[in-house]
XYZ file of C-alpha atoms in Angstrom:
541
model
C -16.642 -21.221 8.761
C -16.081 -18.283 6.456
C -19.676 -18.573 5.282
C -20.938 -18.465 8.863
C -18.824 -15.415 9.633
C -20.156 -13.580 6.606
C -23.732 -14.258 7.702
C -22.829 -12.557 10.963
C -21.474 -9.629 9.022
C -24.753 -9.181 7.172
C -26.715 -9.331 10.416
C -24.393 -6.843 12.055
C -24.867 -4.377 9.237
C -28.456 -3.777 10.386
C -27.219 -3.000 13.885
C -24.655 -0.606 12.469
C -27.391 1.275 10.635
C -29.326 1.589 13.905
C -26.307 2.864 15.847
C -25.399 5.350 13.101
C -22.088 6.385 14.660
C -18.709 5.940 13.049
C -17.119 4.383 16.135
C -19.887 1.792 16.479
C -19.643 0.921 12.796
C -15.885 0.410 13.043
C -16.292 -1.661 16.202
C -18.669 -3.997 14.383
C -16.364 -4.132 11.384
C -13.395 -5.013 13.574
C -15.310 -8.009 14.889
C -14.738 -9.561 11.462
C -10.974 -9.587 11.944
C -9.776 -13.159 12.163
C -7.574 -14.221 15.062
C -3.987 -15.288 14.492
C -4.657 -19.011 14.969
C -7.359 -19.049 12.307
C -5.163 -17.053 9.946
C -2.363 -19.581 10.340
C -4.714 -22.427 9.458
C -5.938 -20.491 6.430
C -2.349 -19.931 5.292
C -1.630 -23.651 5.509
C -4.570 -24.519 3.265
C -4.585 -21.418 1.081
C -3.188 -23.117 -2.009
C -5.755 -25.913 -1.903
C -8.743 -23.691 -1.159
C -7.917 -20.618 -3.258
C -10.123 -21.705 -6.138
C -13.116 -21.621 -3.795
C -12.675 -17.899 -3.143
C -14.518 -16.589 -6.191
C -17.531 -18.957 -6.027
C -17.902 -18.131 -2.329
C -17.615 -14.395 -3.001
C -20.278 -14.627 -5.719
C -22.531 -16.468 -3.296
C -22.005 -13.830 -0.607
C -22.722 -11.090 -3.126
C -26.002 -12.670 -4.192
C -27.043 -13.243 -0.569
C -26.392 -9.584 0.178
C -28.828 -8.595 -2.550
C -26.262 -7.592 -5.171
C -26.648 -9.597 -8.375
C -23.793 -10.259 -10.762
C -25.842 -8.475 -13.407
C -25.750 -5.418 -11.146
C -21.958 -5.565 -10.980
C -21.875 -5.766 -14.775
C -23.355 -2.274 -14.829
C -20.261 -0.827 -13.144
C -17.638 0.606 -15.494
C -14.417 -0.664 -13.928
C -10.674 -0.136 -14.220
C -9.099 -3.117 -12.428
C -5.468 -2.915 -11.244
C -3.178 -5.532 -9.712
C 0.548 -5.622 -8.973
C 3.086 -5.816 -6.177
C 4.281 -2.240 -6.009
C 2.551 0.933 -7.146
C -0.993 -0.307 -7.676
C -2.397 2.065 -5.061
C -0.586 5.038 -6.575
C -1.671 4.038 -10.090
C -5.267 3.797 -8.883
C -4.976 7.218 -7.249
C -3.666 8.724 -10.499
C -6.550 7.135 -12.441
C -9.188 8.368 -10.022
C -7.820 11.909 -10.040
C -7.529 12.047 -13.837
C -11.092 10.872 -14.405
C -12.479 13.097 -11.662
C -10.822 16.082 -13.343
C -12.623 14.975 -16.512
C -15.847 15.738 -14.651
C -16.777 12.123 -13.969
C -18.274 10.739 -10.769
C -15.648 8.314 -9.550
C -15.584 5.397 -7.137
C -12.243 4.261 -5.699
C -11.704 1.070 -3.705
C -8.320 0.462 -2.098
C -7.702 -1.854 0.845
C -4.611 -0.245 2.377
C -4.886 -0.080 6.153
C -4.450 -3.682 7.275
C -3.387 -5.346 4.061
C 0.113 -6.140 5.270
C -0.724 -6.739 8.905
C -1.650 -10.400 8.965
C 0.538 -11.556 6.076
C -2.690 -12.418 4.239
C -5.997 -10.703 3.763
C -8.472 -11.347 6.560
C -11.183 -13.327 4.736
C -14.449 -12.057 6.224
C -13.046 -8.568 6.791
C -11.777 -8.025 3.254
C -14.724 -9.682 1.569
C -17.137 -7.552 3.548
C -15.335 -4.335 2.600
C -15.221 -5.365 -1.064
C -18.915 -6.144 -1.065
C -19.660 -2.901 0.752
C -17.742 -0.933 -1.878
C -19.794 -2.516 -4.672
C -22.984 -1.634 -2.805
C -21.894 1.996 -2.392
C -20.795 2.366 -6.024
C -24.101 1.002 -7.297
C -26.156 3.132 -4.939
C -24.218 6.281 -5.842
C -24.391 5.488 -9.573
C -20.755 6.343 -10.189
C -19.520 6.805 -13.753
C -16.330 4.829 -13.239
C -14.861 2.544 -10.560
C -11.122 2.311 -9.953
C -10.698 -1.069 -8.283
C -7.477 -2.146 -6.574
C -6.782 -5.831 -6.007
C -6.232 -6.853 -2.390
C -3.767 -9.740 -2.690
C -2.814 -11.545 -5.878
C -5.507 -11.200 -8.507
C -6.761 -14.497 -9.915
C -8.542 -15.529 -6.714
C -8.872 -12.107 -5.110
C -12.335 -11.078 -3.944
C -12.383 -8.152 -6.369
C -12.013 -10.541 -9.316
C -15.676 -11.460 -9.360
C -16.126 -8.534 -11.767
C -16.789 -9.933 -15.240
C -16.617 -6.963 -17.582
C -13.965 -4.389 -16.663
C -13.223 -1.716 -19.242
C -9.443 -1.938 -18.785
C -6.958 -3.849 -16.630
C -3.500 -2.855 -15.412
C -0.530 -4.580 -13.788
C 2.036 -2.549 -11.881
C 5.605 -3.572 -10.984
C 5.888 -7.180 -9.855
C 8.089 -8.474 -7.068
C 8.278 -10.978 -4.228
C 5.488 -10.419 -1.708
C 2.815 -12.519 0.035
C 4.785 -15.615 -0.964
C 2.848 -17.876 1.429
C -0.280 -17.033 -0.542
C 0.929 -16.441 -4.095
C 3.929 -18.758 -4.299
C 7.651 -18.346 -3.816
C 8.637 -17.387 -7.366
C 8.197 -14.298 -9.512
C 6.522 -16.528 -12.117
C 3.833 -17.766 -9.710
C 3.179 -14.215 -8.551
C 2.920 -12.974 -12.151
C 0.417 -15.754 -12.910
C -1.768 -14.596 -10.031
C -1.544 -10.885 -10.868
C -2.437 -11.428 -14.537
C -5.463 -13.435 -13.453
C -7.587 -10.284 -13.511
C -7.438 -10.154 -17.337
C -10.714 -10.715 -19.193
C -11.391 -11.786 -22.801
C -11.275 -8.856 -25.208
C -10.496 -6.331 -22.465
C -7.312 -4.277 -23.054
C -4.634 -4.975 -20.449
C -1.556 -2.880 -19.727
C 1.595 -3.686 -17.818
C 4.633 -1.708 -16.826
C 7.954 -3.211 -18.017
C 8.587 -6.348 -15.986
C 11.402 -8.829 -15.291
C 11.830 -11.127 -18.297
C 10.374 -14.260 -16.748
C 7.474 -12.342 -15.204
C 6.578 -10.663 -18.498
C 6.615 -14.030 -20.243
C 4.062 -15.357 -17.757
C 1.906 -12.228 -18.023
C 1.978 -12.492 -21.829
C 1.090 -16.198 -21.715
C -1.828 -15.476 -19.391
C -3.072 -12.714 -21.680
C -2.903 -15.071 -24.656
C -4.668 -17.823 -22.729
C -7.452 -15.472 -21.615
C -7.528 -13.736 -25.034
C -6.889 -10.285 -23.607
C -4.929 -7.795 -25.747
C -1.798 -6.915 -23.760
C 0.375 -3.809 -24.066
C 3.526 -2.576 -22.367
C 3.306 1.078 -21.369
C 5.822 3.604 -22.749
C 8.056 5.751 -20.503
C 6.372 8.937 -19.332
C 8.949 11.138 -21.044
C 8.050 9.580 -24.432
C 4.713 11.393 -24.518
C 4.559 14.589 -26.616
C 5.051 17.900 -24.842
C 6.595 18.660 -21.490
C 6.833 16.098 -18.709
C 3.640 16.413 -16.623
C 3.858 17.454 -12.987
C 2.941 14.673 -10.583
C 1.199 15.068 -7.254
C 3.020 11.996 -5.916
C 6.757 12.163 -5.318
C 9.422 9.638 -6.272
C 10.982 8.576 -9.558
C 9.037 5.309 -9.425
C 5.821 7.294 -9.869
C 6.738 7.990 -13.505
C 5.802 4.421 -14.430
C 2.627 4.521 -12.366
C 1.583 7.780 -14.034
C 2.142 6.367 -17.526
C 0.096 3.292 -16.655
C -2.702 5.527 -15.381
C -2.622 7.596 -18.575
C -3.023 4.495 -20.731
C -5.811 3.083 -18.583
C -7.753 6.351 -18.512
C -7.290 7.004 -22.231
C -8.510 3.478 -22.929
C -11.483 3.883 -20.596
C -12.550 7.103 -22.315
C -11.950 5.598 -25.760
C -13.971 2.463 -25.055
C -16.661 4.259 -23.064
C -17.307 6.836 -25.764
C -16.205 4.656 -28.697
C -13.722 7.182 -30.021
C -10.031 8.016 -30.067
C -8.364 11.263 -30.980
C -5.554 11.251 -33.573
C -4.644 7.609 -33.047
C -5.263 4.127 -34.354
C -7.771 2.071 -32.407
C -7.547 -1.700 -32.024
C -9.994 -3.418 -29.673
C -10.774 0.053 -28.384
C -7.131 0.610 -27.476
C -4.595 3.022 -28.929
C -1.454 1.053 -29.786
C 1.661 0.913 -31.854
C 3.658 -2.135 -32.836
C 7.185 -2.027 -31.541
C 10.144 -4.066 -30.418
C 9.395 -5.727 -27.117
C 12.857 -5.789 -25.597
C 11.798 -3.548 -22.770
C 13.923 -2.529 -19.816
C 12.696 -3.774 -16.481
C 10.781 -1.443 -14.194
C 13.258 -1.622 -11.345
C 16.964 -1.996 -10.773
C 16.981 -5.496 -9.227
C 15.405 -6.795 -12.442
C 17.500 -5.172 -15.161
C 17.347 -7.955 -17.756
C 15.783 -7.425 -21.163
C 12.471 -9.098 -21.846
C 12.216 -10.789 -25.243
C 8.554 -11.746 -25.468
C 6.479 -10.218 -28.224
C 4.257 -7.635 -26.564
C 3.181 -4.436 -28.345
C 3.949 -1.072 -26.788
C 0.981 1.201 -26.170
C 0.762 4.267 -28.380
C 1.778 7.605 -26.924
C -0.636 10.515 -27.232
C -0.887 14.202 -26.449
C -1.654 14.570 -22.746
C -4.674 16.846 -22.380
C -4.805 19.699 -19.893
C -7.393 17.875 -17.793
C -5.211 14.759 -17.694
C -2.271 16.937 -16.640
C -4.348 18.547 -13.905
C -5.409 15.134 -12.683
C -1.809 13.936 -12.430
C -0.669 17.127 -10.723
C -3.451 17.148 -8.146
C -3.308 13.463 -7.226
C -3.122 12.885 -3.493
C -2.326 9.540 -1.886
C -1.909 9.886 1.837
C 0.978 8.058 3.416
C 2.866 7.518 0.164
C 5.923 9.717 -0.356
C 4.231 12.355 1.792
C 6.123 15.144 3.548
C 4.786 16.968 6.620
C 6.866 19.909 7.823
C 6.621 21.108 11.422
C 8.618 23.901 13.117
C 11.414 21.555 14.238
C 10.555 18.160 12.753
C 9.886 16.984 9.206
C 7.968 13.729 8.812
C 8.568 11.713 5.646
C 5.752 9.173 5.350
C 5.879 6.163 3.048
C 3.970 2.954 3.630
C 6.596 0.892 1.791
C 6.466 -2.679 3.098
C 8.313 -4.783 0.508
C 12.060 -4.827 -0.220
C 11.637 -3.228 -3.645
C 9.266 -0.528 -2.424
C 11.629 0.195 0.469
C 14.470 0.663 -2.011
C 12.373 3.240 -3.847
C 11.441 4.816 -0.517
C 15.105 5.094 0.491
C 16.012 6.818 -2.788
C 13.130 9.262 -2.409
C 13.897 10.031 1.238
C 17.633 10.492 0.682
C 17.035 12.936 -2.153
C 14.345 14.979 -0.394
C 16.038 14.955 3.011
C 19.384 16.007 1.524
C 17.665 18.895 -0.266
C 16.090 20.019 2.998
C 19.340 19.595 4.921
C 21.205 21.968 2.607
C 18.757 24.740 3.521
C 19.214 24.263 7.276
C 21.797 26.394 9.050
C 22.031 24.267 12.168
C 22.481 20.584 12.912
C 20.124 18.093 11.278
C 19.340 14.728 12.902
C 17.803 11.780 11.088
C 15.601 9.155 12.724
C 13.909 6.067 11.321
C 10.491 5.221 12.800
C 9.853 1.641 11.739
C 7.607 -1.324 12.285
C 7.286 -4.605 10.484
C 4.855 -7.340 11.376
C 5.711 -10.997 11.740
C 6.435 -13.085 8.692
C 8.123 -10.391 6.625
C 11.810 -10.008 5.886
C 13.089 -7.346 8.277
C 16.599 -7.648 6.859
C 15.345 -7.050 3.320
C 13.396 -3.959 4.339
C 15.947 -2.381 6.661
C 18.997 -2.892 4.474
C 17.995 -0.292 1.816
C 17.648 2.483 4.407
C 21.100 1.943 5.913
C 22.515 4.329 3.309
C 20.231 7.144 4.497
C 22.607 8.226 7.305
C 20.216 7.758 10.216
C 21.408 8.833 13.645
C 18.803 6.749 15.432
C 16.092 4.158 14.840
C 12.808 3.793 16.725
C 10.795 0.579 16.750
C 7.241 0.472 18.056
C 3.932 -1.327 17.461
C 1.176 0.265 15.413
C -0.684 1.405 18.534
C -1.646 5.023 19.065
C -1.423 4.946 22.846
C -1.135 2.562 25.776
C -4.840 2.862 26.532
C -6.974 2.041 23.514
C -9.998 4.296 23.043
C -13.028 3.763 20.851
C -11.872 6.603 18.612
C -8.730 4.574 17.856
C -10.593 1.453 16.713
C -10.272 2.243 13.015
C -6.511 1.781 13.332
C -6.540 -1.260 15.581
C -5.448 -4.737 14.588
C -7.076 -7.253 16.923
C -5.417 -10.296 15.347
C -2.076 -9.885 17.150
C -1.511 -9.569 20.890
C 0.453 -6.684 22.364
C 3.183 -9.057 23.532
C 3.652 -10.424 20.028
C 3.763 -6.924 18.580
C 6.542 -5.997 20.985
C 8.404 -9.223 20.264
C 8.570 -8.257 16.630
C 9.870 -4.832 17.620
C 12.665 -6.643 19.430
C 13.370 -8.712 16.319
C 13.400 -5.628 14.106
C 15.818 -3.894 16.456
C 18.118 -6.927 16.445
C 18.219 -6.864 12.657
C 18.968 -3.144 12.721
C 21.815 -3.707 15.139
C 23.189 -6.519 12.975
C 23.134 -4.302 9.900
C 24.959 -1.631 11.853
C 27.691 -4.163 12.536
C 26.923 -4.551 16.226
C 27.705 -8.255 16.092
C 24.216 -9.664 16.622
C 22.641 -12.343 14.462
C 20.262 -10.866 11.857
C 17.417 -13.196 12.794
C 16.440 -13.515 16.446
C 13.966 -15.878 18.037
C 10.884 -13.733 18.748
C 9.167 -16.363 20.868
C 10.929 -15.628 24.151
C 9.354 -14.001 27.184
C 8.970 -10.247 26.790
C 7.614 -9.315 30.230
C 10.403 -6.820 30.645
C 9.275 -4.825 27.640
C 5.535 -4.833 28.353
C 5.633 -3.225 31.791
C 7.250 0.118 30.934
C 5.125 3.154 30.167
C 7.945 5.393 28.978
C 11.054 4.801 26.909
C 11.423 1.013 26.696
C 14.635 -0.782 25.809
C 14.629 -4.446 24.896
C 17.690 -5.319 26.938
C 20.071 -5.285 23.954
C 22.526 -2.473 24.565
C 22.712 -0.540 21.326
C 23.888 2.633 23.011
C 22.337 5.786 21.571
C 21.422 4.238 18.225
C 17.970 2.673 18.700
C 14.977 2.655 21.022
C 11.780 0.659 21.436
C 8.568 2.458 22.399
C 5.280 0.779 23.357
C 3.162 3.161 21.258
C 3.412 5.740 18.493
C 2.334 8.757 20.548
C 5.260 8.319 22.930
C 7.696 7.906 20.055
C 6.541 11.135 18.444
C 6.492 12.964 21.773
C 10.122 11.921 22.238
C 11.043 13.051 18.727
C 9.473 16.471 19.179
C 11.512 17.077 22.313
C 8.916 19.387 23.827
C 9.087 21.809 20.903
C 5.629 21.098 19.525
C 2.395 20.541 21.439
C 0.427 18.883 18.662
C -0.027 15.540 20.468
C -0.893 16.694 23.987
C -4.181 14.811 23.687
C -2.387 11.484 23.352
C 0.617 11.712 25.633
C 1.109 14.196 28.458
C 3.953 12.684 30.456
C 7.426 14.103 30.056
C 9.909 11.792 28.378
C 13.696 12.075 28.578
C 14.976 13.672 25.386
C 18.470 12.766 24.123
C 21.042 15.442 23.414
C 21.102 14.850 19.667
C 17.401 15.771 19.541
C 17.842 18.804 21.784
C 20.779 20.151 19.780
C 19.292 19.592 16.335
C 17.718 22.551 14.594
C 15.679 20.037 12.590
C 14.862 16.358 12.991
C 14.056 14.407 9.828
C 11.889 11.357 10.521
C 11.242 8.629 7.961
C 8.162 6.552 8.846
C 7.992 3.237 6.996
C 7.745 -0.529 6.976
C 3.981 -0.643 7.514
C 1.021 1.221 6.046
C -0.705 0.732 9.377
C 2.166 2.495 11.163
C 1.934 5.408 8.740
C -1.809 5.653 9.348
C -1.259 5.652 13.096
C 1.306 8.446 12.847
C -1.144 10.476 10.766
C -3.834 9.911 13.403
C -1.495 11.128 16.153
C -0.535 14.228 14.189
C -4.174 15.004 13.449
C -5.994 16.375 10.388
C -4.905 19.968 10.987
C -1.267 18.902 10.733
C -1.568 16.214 8.068
C -3.708 18.411 5.847
C -6.458 17.644 3.371
C -5.286 14.523 1.564
């Protein structure tokens, strides 16, 4: 079935070239999205069929006219992980671009979390398309982010990467990767290749043991990265906010230094082993995140620190990664965007938001209101994601699907998920609101049954409540444009194109001199908010 769908994708590509419009191309691409019933069947058999993924992907690649020998010509940095792999990739791309190199960057971020698992034909097609573009453009280096897992991910058909990296590991995509940190670590370390230097951030003890065992099995030299403040000189400025970015930046430094060293067969002022600058050190490393604070005792060398060059510093400082720890300031509203969608990443998001929002609040003379704009798709732990933000002192929470408006237009198709019906999207908003209310101590059970009839919440075109009386503390909207219109309270006309009707504005919005809005829970939601705000507001990211 997957094979048949991919054949369709290849045939459609010719039509796309004839149409030559962005909207038509996206429409054809969206036809590859798999419906919810098929996805459920795939999830049930994923463990048994996972080993078929790479042979099938190689076959698709050959049929599309891209030979494995062609892929071998690409100079690749391959990165897996649960949290921070996108940011680490962004740091790498920026560093190497500032070195004057022609870079290619592949990151599958828009719908990755939407269906609980990658959509087979959709993701494979995009991966194959990226390889085609990189080869045609003759890029100097490719920064390649894993989609889900690593060992059986579509990107893992590459045979000769220059360096591999693993970011912080945690519990995510458990239906695909397994329900333990060990099984997830096994999958993530599956991108290692014989003789290719591999780097990992400090990990939980059991996870690091698995990563080290995989490296030994594959015969890949493995190194734990040092803290960023261990490098000589001043701490470099980072273009991405959040304390958790310090680890991602150090990983990027090691990967880029290794790429340059191996590519040009040299290293400045440092020992080289297997093309990699290292030092031998004690391996009792602190974990990369608070929930995993044990000491790891496996024998893994620590990568050697080095003097950070000015071009490397410029690359770190000028890194941009839209929708991750991003702040957009308007006359009366400040949007804090973070696509965090796992419990650990939401904890980091909450720390970042609390710090930045408190700093902004001190500068305000009037009243400051705080609102959470949140969505989480089915199958994820709403309780685990909402609990970390309870300490952020929100006055209100908004729950809405990842839809721009009530009436879908062709220009919105690049942010549309066709695998879930509107009713189901709203049901999950109801579930998320119930969890929020439970965490607030409203006396409701933290896990509601989302399968009930939701006719009452699909008919409204304005502010929509789900029937659970939470007073002034939470609201459900049917689309993002209405939610933002409500938040702006008529004080900003930036979304007139999307939503022209007047919505009732609560007093706490009217009286606030500034409204601080944290957008999180879904990368797709963040992308939709950015689309509503528009490029002039979001800026060049």
